[in-house]
CSV table of C-alpha atoms and ligand atoms in Angstrom, one decimal:
chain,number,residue,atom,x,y,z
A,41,UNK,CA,-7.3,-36.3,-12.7
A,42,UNK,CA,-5.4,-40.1,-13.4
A,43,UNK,CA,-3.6,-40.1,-17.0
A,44,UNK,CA,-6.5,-42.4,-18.2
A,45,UNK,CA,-8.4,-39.3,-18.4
A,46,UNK,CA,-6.0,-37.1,-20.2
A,47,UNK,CA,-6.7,-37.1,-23.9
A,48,UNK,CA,-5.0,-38.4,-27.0
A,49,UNK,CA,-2.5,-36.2,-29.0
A,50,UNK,CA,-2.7,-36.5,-33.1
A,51,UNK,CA,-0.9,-34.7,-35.7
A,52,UNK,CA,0.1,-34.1,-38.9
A,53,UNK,CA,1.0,-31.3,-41.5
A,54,UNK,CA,-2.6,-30.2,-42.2
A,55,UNK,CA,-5.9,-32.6,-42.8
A,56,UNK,CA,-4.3,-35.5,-43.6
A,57,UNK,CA,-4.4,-37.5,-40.2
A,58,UNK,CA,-7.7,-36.9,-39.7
A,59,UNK,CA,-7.9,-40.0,-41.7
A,60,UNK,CA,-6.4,-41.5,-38.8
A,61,UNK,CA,-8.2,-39.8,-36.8
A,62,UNK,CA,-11.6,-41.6,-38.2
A,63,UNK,CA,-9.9,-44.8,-37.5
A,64,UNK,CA,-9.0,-43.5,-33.5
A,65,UNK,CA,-12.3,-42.3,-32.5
A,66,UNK,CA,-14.6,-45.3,-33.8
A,67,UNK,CA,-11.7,-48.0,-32.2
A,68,UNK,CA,-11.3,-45.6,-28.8
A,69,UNK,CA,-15.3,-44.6,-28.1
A,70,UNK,CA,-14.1,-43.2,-24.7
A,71,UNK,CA,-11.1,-41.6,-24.9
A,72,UNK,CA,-10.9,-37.6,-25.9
A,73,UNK,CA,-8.6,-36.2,-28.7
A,74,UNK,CA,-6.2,-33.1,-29.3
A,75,UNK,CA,-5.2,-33.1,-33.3
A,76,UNK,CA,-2.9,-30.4,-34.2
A,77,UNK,CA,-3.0,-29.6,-38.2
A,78,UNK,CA,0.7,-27.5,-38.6
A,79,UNK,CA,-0.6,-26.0,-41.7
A,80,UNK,CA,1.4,-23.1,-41.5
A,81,UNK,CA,5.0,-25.6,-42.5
A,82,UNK,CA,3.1,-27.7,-44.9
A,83,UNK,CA,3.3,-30.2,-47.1
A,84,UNK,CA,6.3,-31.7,-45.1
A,85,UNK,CA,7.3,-34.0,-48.0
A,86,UNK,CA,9.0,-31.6,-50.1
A,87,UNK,CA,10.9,-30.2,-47.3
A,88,UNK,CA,14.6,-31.5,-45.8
A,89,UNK,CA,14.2,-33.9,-42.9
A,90,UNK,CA,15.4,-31.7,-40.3
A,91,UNK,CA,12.9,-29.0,-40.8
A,92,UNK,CA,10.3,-31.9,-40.5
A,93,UNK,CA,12.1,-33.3,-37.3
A,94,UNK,CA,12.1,-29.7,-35.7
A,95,UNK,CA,8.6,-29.3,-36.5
A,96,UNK,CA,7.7,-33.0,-35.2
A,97,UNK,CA,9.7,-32.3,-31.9
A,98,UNK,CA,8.0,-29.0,-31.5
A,99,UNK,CA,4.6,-30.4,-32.0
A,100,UNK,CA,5.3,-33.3,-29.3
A,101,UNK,CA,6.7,-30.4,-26.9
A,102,UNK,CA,3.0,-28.2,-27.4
A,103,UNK,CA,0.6,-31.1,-26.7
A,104,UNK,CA,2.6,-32.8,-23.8
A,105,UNK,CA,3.1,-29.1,-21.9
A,106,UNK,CA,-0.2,-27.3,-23.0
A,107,UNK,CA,-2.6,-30.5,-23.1
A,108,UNK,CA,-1.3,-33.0,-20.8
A,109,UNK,CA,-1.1,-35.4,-23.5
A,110,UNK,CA,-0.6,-39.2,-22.4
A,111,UNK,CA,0.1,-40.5,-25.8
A,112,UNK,CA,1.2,-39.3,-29.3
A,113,UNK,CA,0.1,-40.5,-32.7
A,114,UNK,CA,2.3,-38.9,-34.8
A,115,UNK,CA,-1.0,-39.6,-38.1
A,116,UNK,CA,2.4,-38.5,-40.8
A,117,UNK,CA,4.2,-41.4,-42.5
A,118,UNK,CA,6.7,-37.9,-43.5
A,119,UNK,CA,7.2,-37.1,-40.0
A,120,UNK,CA,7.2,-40.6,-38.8
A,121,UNK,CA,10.0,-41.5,-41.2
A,122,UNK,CA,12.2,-38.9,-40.0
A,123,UNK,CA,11.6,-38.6,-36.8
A,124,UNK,CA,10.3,-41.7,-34.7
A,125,UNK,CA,13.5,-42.8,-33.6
A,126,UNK,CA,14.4,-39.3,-31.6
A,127,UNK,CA,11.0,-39.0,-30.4
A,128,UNK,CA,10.8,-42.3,-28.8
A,129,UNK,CA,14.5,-41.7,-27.4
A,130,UNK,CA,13.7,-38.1,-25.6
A,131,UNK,CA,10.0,-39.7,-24.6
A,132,UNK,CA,11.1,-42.9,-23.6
A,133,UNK,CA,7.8,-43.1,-21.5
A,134,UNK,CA,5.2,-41.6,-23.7
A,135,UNK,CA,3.4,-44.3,-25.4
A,136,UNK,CA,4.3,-43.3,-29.3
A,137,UNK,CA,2.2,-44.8,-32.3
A,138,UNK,CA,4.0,-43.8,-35.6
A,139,UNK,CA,2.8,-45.0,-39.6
A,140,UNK,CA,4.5,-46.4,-41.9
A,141,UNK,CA,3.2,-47.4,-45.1
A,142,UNK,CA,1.6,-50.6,-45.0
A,143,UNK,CA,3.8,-53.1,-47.0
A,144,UNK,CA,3.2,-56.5,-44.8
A,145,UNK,CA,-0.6,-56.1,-45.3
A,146,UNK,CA,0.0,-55.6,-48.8
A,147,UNK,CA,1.4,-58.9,-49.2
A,148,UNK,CA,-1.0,-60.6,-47.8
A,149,UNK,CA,-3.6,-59.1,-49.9
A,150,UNK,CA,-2.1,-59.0,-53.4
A,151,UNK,CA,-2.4,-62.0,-55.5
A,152,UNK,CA,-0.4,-61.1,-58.5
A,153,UNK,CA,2.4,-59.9,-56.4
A,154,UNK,CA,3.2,-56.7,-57.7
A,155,UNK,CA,2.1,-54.0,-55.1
A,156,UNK,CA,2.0,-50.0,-55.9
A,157,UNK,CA,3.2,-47.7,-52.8
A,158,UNK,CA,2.5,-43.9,-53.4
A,159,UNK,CA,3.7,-41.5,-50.8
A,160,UNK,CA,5.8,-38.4,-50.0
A,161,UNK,CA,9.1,-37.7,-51.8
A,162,UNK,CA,9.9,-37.7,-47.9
A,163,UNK,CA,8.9,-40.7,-46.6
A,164,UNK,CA,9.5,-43.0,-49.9
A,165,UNK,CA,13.2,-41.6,-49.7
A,166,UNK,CA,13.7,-42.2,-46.1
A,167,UNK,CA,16.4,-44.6,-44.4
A,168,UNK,CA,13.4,-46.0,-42.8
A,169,UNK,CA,11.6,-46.6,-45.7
A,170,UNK,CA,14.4,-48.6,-47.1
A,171,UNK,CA,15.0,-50.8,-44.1
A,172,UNK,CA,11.3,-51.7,-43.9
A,173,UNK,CA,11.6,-52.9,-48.8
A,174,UNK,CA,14.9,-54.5,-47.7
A,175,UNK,CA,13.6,-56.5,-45.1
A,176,UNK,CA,10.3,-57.4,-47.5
A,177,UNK,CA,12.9,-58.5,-50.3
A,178,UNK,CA,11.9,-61.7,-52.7
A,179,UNK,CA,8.2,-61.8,-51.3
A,180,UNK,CA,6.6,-59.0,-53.7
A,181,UNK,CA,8.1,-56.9,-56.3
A,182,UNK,CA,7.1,-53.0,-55.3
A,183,UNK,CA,6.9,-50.7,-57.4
A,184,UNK,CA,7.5,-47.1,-55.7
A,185,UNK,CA,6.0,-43.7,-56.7
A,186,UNK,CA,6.6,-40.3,-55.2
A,187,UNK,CA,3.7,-38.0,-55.8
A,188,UNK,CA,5.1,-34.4,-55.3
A,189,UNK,CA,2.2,-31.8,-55.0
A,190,UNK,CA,-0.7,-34.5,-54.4
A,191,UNK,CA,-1.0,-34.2,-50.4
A,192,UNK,CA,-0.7,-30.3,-51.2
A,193,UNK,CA,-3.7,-30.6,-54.0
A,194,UNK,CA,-5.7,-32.6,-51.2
A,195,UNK,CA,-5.7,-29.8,-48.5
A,196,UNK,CA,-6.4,-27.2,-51.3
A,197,UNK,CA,-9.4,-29.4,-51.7
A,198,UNK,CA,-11.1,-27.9,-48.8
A,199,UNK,CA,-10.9,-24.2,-50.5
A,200,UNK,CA,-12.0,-25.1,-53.3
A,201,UNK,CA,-15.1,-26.8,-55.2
A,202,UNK,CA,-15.6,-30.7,-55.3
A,203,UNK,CA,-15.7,-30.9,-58.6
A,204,UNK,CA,-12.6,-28.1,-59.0
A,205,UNK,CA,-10.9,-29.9,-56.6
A,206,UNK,CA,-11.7,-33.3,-57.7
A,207,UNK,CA,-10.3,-32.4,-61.4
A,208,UNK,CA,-7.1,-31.7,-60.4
A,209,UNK,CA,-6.4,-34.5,-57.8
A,210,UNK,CA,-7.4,-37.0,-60.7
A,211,UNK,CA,-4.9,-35.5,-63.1
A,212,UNK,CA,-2.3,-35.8,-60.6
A,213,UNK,CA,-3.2,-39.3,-59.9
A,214,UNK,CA,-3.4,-39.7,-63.5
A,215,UNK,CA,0.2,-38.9,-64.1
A,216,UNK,CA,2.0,-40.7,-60.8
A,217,UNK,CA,0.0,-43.7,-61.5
A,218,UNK,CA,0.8,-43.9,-65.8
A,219,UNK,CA,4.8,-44.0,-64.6
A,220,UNK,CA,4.3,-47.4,-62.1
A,221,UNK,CA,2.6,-49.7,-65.2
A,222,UNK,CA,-0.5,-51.4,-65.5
A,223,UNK,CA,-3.3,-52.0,-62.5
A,224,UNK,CA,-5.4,-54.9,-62.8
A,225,UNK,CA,-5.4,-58.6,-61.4
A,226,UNK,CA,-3.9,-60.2,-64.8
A,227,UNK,CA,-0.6,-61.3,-64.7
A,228,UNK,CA,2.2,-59.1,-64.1
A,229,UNK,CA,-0.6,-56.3,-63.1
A,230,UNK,CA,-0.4,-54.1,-59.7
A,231,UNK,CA,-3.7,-55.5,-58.0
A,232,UNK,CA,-2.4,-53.8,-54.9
A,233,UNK,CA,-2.0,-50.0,-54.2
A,234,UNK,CA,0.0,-48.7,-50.6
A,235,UNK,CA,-1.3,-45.1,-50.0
A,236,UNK,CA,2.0,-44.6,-47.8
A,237,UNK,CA,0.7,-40.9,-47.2
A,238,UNK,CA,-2.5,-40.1,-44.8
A,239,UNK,CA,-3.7,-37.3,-47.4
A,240,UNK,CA,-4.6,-39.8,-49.9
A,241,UNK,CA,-7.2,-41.3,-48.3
A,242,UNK,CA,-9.1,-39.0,-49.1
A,243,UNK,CA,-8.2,-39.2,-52.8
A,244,UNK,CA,-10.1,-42.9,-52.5
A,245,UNK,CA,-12.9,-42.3,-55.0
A,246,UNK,CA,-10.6,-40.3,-57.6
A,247,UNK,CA,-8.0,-43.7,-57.3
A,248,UNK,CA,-10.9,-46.3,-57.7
A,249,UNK,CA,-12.9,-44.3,-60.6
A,250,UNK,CA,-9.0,-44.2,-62.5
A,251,UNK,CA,-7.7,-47.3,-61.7
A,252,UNK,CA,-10.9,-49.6,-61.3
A,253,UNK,CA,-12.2,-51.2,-58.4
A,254,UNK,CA,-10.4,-54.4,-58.5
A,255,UNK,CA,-7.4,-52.9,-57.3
A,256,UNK,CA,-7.3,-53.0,-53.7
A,257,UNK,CA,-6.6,-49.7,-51.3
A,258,UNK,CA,-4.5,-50.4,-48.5
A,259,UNK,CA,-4.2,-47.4,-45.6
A,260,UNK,CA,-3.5,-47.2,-42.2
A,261,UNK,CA,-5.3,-45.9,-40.0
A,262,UNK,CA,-7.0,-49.2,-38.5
A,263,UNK,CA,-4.2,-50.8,-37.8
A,264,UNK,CA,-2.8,-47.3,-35.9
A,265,UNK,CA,-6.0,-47.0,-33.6
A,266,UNK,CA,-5.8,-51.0,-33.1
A,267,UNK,CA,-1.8,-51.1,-32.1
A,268,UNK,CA,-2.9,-47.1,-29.8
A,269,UNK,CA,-5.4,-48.9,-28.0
A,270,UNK,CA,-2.9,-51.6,-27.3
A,271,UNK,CA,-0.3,-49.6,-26.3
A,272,UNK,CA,-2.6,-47.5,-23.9
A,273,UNK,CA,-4.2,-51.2,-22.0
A,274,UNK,CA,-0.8,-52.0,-21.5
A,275,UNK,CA,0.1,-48.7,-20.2
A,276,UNK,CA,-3.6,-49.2,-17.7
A,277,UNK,CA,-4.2,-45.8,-19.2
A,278,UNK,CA,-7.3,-46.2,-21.5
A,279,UNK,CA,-10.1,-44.5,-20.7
A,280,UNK,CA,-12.9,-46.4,-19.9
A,281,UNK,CA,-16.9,-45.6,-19.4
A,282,UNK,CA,-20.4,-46.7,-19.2
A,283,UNK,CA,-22.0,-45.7,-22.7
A,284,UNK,CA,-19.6,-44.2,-25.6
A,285,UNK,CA,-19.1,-40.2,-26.2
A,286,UNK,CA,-20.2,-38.4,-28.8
A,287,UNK,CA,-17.7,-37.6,-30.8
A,288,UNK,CA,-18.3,-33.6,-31.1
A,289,UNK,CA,-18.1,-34.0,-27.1
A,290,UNK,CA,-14.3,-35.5,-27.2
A,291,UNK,CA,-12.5,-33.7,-30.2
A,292,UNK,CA,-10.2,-31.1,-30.1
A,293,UNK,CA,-9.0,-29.9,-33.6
A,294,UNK,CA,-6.3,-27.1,-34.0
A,295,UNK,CA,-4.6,-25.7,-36.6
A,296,UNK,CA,-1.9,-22.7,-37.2
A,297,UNK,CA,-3.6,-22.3,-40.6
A,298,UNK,CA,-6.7,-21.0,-42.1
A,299,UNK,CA,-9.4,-22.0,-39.7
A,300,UNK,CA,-12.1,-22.6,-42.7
A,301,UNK,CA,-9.8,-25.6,-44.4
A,302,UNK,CA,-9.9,-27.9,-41.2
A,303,UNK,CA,-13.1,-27.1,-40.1
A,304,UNK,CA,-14.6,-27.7,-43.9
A,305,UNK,CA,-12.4,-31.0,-43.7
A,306,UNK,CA,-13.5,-32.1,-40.2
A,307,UNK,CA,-17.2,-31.3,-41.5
A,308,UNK,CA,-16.8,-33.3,-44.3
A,309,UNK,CA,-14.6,-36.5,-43.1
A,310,UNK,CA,-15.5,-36.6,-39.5
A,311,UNK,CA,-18.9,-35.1,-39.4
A,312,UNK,CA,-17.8,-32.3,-36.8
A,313,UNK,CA,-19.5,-29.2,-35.9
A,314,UNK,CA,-17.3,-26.0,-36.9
A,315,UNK,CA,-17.4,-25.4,-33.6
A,316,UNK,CA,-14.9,-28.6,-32.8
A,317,UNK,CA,-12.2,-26.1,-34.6
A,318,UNK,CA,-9.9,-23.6,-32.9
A,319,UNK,CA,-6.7,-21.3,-33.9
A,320,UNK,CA,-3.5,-23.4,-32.6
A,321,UNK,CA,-1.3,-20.9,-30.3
A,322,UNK,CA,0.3,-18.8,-32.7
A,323,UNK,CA,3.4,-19.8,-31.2
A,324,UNK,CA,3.4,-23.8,-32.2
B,605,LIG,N1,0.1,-36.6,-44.5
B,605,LIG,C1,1.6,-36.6,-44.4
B,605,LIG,C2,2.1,-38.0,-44.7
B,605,LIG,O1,1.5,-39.0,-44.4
B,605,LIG,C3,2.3,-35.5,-45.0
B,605,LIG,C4,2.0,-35.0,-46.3
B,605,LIG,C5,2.8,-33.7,-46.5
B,605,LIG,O2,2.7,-32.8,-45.7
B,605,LIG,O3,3.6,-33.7,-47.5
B,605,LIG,O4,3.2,-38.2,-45.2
């Protein structure tokens, strides 16, 4: 088998990526996927960077030796933040596509200027984070919000009932978003919200219903499968074919967790049989 045809490896702490995920397997038609949901350590952004840096290297280590993965998107701005750098220095061959919360886009979206980023405690206090504002400096004003407990209330979402589930994602939202001002496109208003986390995607309608649909969304996970699919041509490794494959034929999900929360998730965001779900080795 050439590396073309070895498949994709995804993760993040628990559902989260698989709104990267969405954005791999409708920009990749051919190319077959391996996400790994380490629920058993999450949420990573309320834990110490190297805990989230052994778990990222030991994630990379499982995929590349038990699924022959030739390339990793790591689908966690948390795990991105703290530990890209290493990764790409032990895998100096392994095409590596990290995210990072989406600040330049943001710019060229926003018209009043002043942009919202939400995102782990984690990844909004990271070096890396603070490079990338610095850097940015004089062409927006940013106006930063940790949301502790929010990626955890979106993976409890798949236990619980919609409406439940919805409830208490909104009042979260509700309280993170009342400390960063007023949204809007008047004056002086944040037009412009960063969801610098991959869980919140799927906290869309709850954002949108509290903060009105003027204020523009930005995410990720287009601009990940777009730069993947570039680094993979340049590598010659993308897998090509006639006609596309269904999706249910070229996914792979795994988690260390409960089995019911991804599958539920996968169902629900990626419209994947149950049967697209397994138990991660215990071991991972
Ligand atoms: N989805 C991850 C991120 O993008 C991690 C959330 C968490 O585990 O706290 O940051």
């Amino acid at each position: 088998m050439t590396l073309a045809a070895h498949p994709i490896g995804v993760f993040d702490s628990g559902i989260g990526g698989l709104s990267v995920l969405q954005a791999l397997q409708a920009a990749l038609p051919h190319e077959h996927f391996v996400y790994l949901a380490d629920n058993a350590h999450a949420p990573y952004g309320e834990k110490s960077d190297l805990y989230v840096r052994q778990r990222t290297h030991a994630i990379a280590e499982h995929l590349l030796q038990r699924h022959q993965i030739k390339a990793l998107v790591v689908a966690c701005n948390t795990a991105t933040a703290a530990a890209i750098h290493e990764l790409r220095t032990q895998y100096p061959h392994l095409p590596l596509i990290g995210v990072e919360p989406a600040l330049k886009p943001a710019i060229a979206l926003s018209r009043t200027h002043r942009i919202g980023v939400i995102g782990t405690r984690g990844t909004l206090g990271s070096d890396k984070f603070h490079r990338l504002l610095s850097s940015l400096e004089g062409q927006a004003e940013f106006i930063v919000q940790p949301c502790n407990g929010l990626a955890l209330a979106i993976e409890e979402s798949t236990h619980i009932s919609a409406s439940a589930s919805s409830e208490k994602i909104t009042a979260l939202l509700r309280g993170y978003t009342g400390q960063m001002g007023a949204f809007g496109h008047g004056p002086g208003q944040i037009d412009t919200l960063v969801l610098g986390c991959t869980h919140y995607v799927f906290a869309q309608n709850e954002l949108q219903t509290l903060l009105g649909t003027d204020v523009q969304l930005v995410s990720t996970g287009e601009p990940v499968a777009r730069q993947t699919r570039r680094l993979l041509e340049a590598a010659a490794q993308l897998r090509s074919g006639p006609a596309p494959i269904a999706a249910s034929a070229r996914m792979q999900l795994l988690t260390n967790g409960e089995l019911s929360g991804l599958q539920a998730a996968a169902q629900r965001w990626l419209h994947l049989p149950h049967a697209a779900c397994h138990k991660a080795d215990p071991h991972v």
